[in-house]
Short mmCIF file of C-alpha atoms in Angstrom, two decimals:
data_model
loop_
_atom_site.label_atom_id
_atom_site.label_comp_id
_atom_site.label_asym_id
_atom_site.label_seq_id
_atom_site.Cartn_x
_atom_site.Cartn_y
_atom_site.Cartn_z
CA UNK A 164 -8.67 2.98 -1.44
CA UNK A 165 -6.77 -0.53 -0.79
CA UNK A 166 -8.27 -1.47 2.14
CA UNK A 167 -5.95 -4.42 4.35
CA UNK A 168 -8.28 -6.56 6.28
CA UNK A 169 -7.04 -9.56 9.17
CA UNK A 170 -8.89 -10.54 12.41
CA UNK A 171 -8.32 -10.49 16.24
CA UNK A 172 -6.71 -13.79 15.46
CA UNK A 173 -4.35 -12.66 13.17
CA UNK A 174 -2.95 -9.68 15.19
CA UNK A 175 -2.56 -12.21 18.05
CA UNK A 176 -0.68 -14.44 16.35
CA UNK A 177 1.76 -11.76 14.79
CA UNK A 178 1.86 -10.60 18.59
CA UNK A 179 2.99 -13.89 19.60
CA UNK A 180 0.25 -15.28 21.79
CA UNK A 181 -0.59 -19.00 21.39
CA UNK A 182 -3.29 -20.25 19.34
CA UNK A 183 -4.67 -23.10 17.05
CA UNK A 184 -1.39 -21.76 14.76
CA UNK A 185 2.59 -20.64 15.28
CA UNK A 186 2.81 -17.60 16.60
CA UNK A 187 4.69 -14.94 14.54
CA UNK A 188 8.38 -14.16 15.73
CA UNK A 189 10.16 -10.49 15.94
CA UNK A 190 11.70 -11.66 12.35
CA UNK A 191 8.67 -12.86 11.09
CA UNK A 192 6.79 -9.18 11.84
CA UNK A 193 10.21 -7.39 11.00
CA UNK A 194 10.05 -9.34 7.23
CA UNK A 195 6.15 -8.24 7.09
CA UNK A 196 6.78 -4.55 8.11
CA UNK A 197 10.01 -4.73 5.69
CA UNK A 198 7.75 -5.90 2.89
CA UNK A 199 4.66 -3.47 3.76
CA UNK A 200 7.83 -0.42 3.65
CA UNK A 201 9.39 -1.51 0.36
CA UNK A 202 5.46 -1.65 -0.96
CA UNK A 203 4.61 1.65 0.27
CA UNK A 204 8.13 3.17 -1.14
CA UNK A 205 7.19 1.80 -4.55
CA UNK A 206 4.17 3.35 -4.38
CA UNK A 207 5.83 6.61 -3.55
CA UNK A 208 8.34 6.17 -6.25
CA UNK A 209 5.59 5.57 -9.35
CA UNK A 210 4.02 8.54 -7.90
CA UNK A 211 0.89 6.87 -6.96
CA UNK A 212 0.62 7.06 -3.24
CA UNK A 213 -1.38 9.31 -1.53
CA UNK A 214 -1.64 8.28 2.20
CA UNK A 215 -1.39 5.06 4.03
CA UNK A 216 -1.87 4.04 7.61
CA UNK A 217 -1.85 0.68 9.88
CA UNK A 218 -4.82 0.43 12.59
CA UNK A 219 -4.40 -1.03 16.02
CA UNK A 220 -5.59 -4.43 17.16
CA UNK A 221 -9.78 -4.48 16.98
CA UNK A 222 -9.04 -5.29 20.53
CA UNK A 223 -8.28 -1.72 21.20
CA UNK A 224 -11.71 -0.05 18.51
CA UNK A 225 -15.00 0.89 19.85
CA UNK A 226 -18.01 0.87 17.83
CA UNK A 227 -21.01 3.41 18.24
CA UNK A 228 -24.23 2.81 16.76
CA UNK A 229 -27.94 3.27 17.41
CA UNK A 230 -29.26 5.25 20.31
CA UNK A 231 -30.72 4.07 23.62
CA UNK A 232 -32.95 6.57 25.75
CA UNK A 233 -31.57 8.99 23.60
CA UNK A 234 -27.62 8.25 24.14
CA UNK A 235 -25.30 6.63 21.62
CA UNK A 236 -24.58 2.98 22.57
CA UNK A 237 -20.85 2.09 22.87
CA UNK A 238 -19.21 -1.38 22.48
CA UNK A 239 -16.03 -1.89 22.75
CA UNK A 240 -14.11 -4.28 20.81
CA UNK A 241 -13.18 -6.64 19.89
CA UNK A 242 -16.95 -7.77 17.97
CA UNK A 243 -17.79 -11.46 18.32
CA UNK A 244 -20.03 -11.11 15.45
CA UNK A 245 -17.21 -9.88 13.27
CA UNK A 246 -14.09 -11.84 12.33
CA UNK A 247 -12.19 -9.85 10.08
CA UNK A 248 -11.55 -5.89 10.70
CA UNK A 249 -9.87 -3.19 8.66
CA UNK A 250 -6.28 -3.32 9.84
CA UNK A 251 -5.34 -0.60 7.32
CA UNK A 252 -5.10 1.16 4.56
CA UNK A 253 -3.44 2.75 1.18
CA UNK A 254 -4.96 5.70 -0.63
CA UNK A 255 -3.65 5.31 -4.46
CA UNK A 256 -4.18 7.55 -7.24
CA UNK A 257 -3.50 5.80 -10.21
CA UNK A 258 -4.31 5.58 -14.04
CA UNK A 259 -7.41 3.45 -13.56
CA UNK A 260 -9.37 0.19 -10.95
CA UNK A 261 -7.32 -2.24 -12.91
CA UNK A 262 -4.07 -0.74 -11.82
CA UNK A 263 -5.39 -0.50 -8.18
CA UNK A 264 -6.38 -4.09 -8.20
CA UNK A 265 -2.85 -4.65 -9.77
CA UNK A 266 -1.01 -2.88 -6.76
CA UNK A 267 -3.67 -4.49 -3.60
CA UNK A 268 -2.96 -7.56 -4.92
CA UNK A 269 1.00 -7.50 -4.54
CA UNK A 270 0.08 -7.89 -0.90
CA UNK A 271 -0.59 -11.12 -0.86
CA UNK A 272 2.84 -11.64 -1.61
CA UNK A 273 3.75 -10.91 2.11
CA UNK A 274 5.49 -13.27 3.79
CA UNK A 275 4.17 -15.00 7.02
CA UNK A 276 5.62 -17.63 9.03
CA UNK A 277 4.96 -21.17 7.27
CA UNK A 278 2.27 -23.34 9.02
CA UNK A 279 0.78 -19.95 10.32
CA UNK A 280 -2.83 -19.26 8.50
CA UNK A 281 -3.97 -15.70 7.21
CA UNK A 282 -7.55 -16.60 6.90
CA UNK A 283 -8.73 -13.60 7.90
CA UNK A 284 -6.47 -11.29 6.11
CA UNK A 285 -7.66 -10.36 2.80
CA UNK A 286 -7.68 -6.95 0.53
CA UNK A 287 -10.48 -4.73 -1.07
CA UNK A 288 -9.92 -2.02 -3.48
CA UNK A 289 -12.95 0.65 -3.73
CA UNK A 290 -13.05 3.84 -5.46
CA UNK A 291 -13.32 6.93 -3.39
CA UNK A 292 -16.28 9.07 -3.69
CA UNK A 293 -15.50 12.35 -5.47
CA UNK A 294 -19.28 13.26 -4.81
CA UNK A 295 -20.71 13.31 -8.60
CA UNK A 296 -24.02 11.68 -9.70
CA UNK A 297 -22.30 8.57 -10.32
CA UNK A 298 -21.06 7.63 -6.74
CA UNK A 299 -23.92 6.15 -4.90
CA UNK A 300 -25.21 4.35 -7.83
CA UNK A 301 -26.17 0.97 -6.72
#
């Protein structure tokens, strides 16, 4: 699994809101979404994609953890305490980790405005579980 991470930041940039860096214009997300396509379609064409999908702004997530007087406690996003957030993700099958780290790391040839800052937005490739012995190692 590629996973695509960014932060609230970085979503509200590409949106266009103000911030401490240029916001992202309808050409600048159209050349990103252009890119992400043509990355996805190679995928398809080698054969190796399995699935891929883009997540909504953390703005928009809810988290639900513990249990207070016996009820789930909900928080909606986005998480102060968190600064980057899975914005997506690519399910590969391919020959072997190498070749996945090969493909997550064409995207950081995606093109973002210049002056604008991705420091949120990085990528992590993990296998999936297939549920033998040697999954959960640690």
């Amino acid at each position: 699994m590629i996973m695509l991470y960014a932060s609230q930041k970085d979503y509200d940039m590409m949106a266009g809101k103000p911030g401490g860096t240029p916001g992202w214009s309808a050409e600048d997300v159209a050349a990103m979404h252009e890119f992400m396509r043509q990355w996805n379609q190679e995928l398809v064409d080698s054969g190796e994609f399995v699935e891929a999908h883009g997540l909504t702004a953390p703005v928009h997530a809810r988290r639900i953890h513990g249990l207070k007087d016996g009820v789930p406690v909900v928080t909606d996003g986005p998480y102060a305490e968190t600064q980057e957030v899975l914005a997506g993700y690519n399910i590969v099958e391919c020959e072997s980790f190498d070749r996945a780290t090969e493909i997550a790391a064409r995207v950081t040839q995606c093109p973002y405005p210049q002056g604008a800052s991705m420091e949120g937005a990085y990528v992590d490739v993990r296998p999936v579980a297939d549920h033998g012995p040697d999954d959960f190692d640690i």
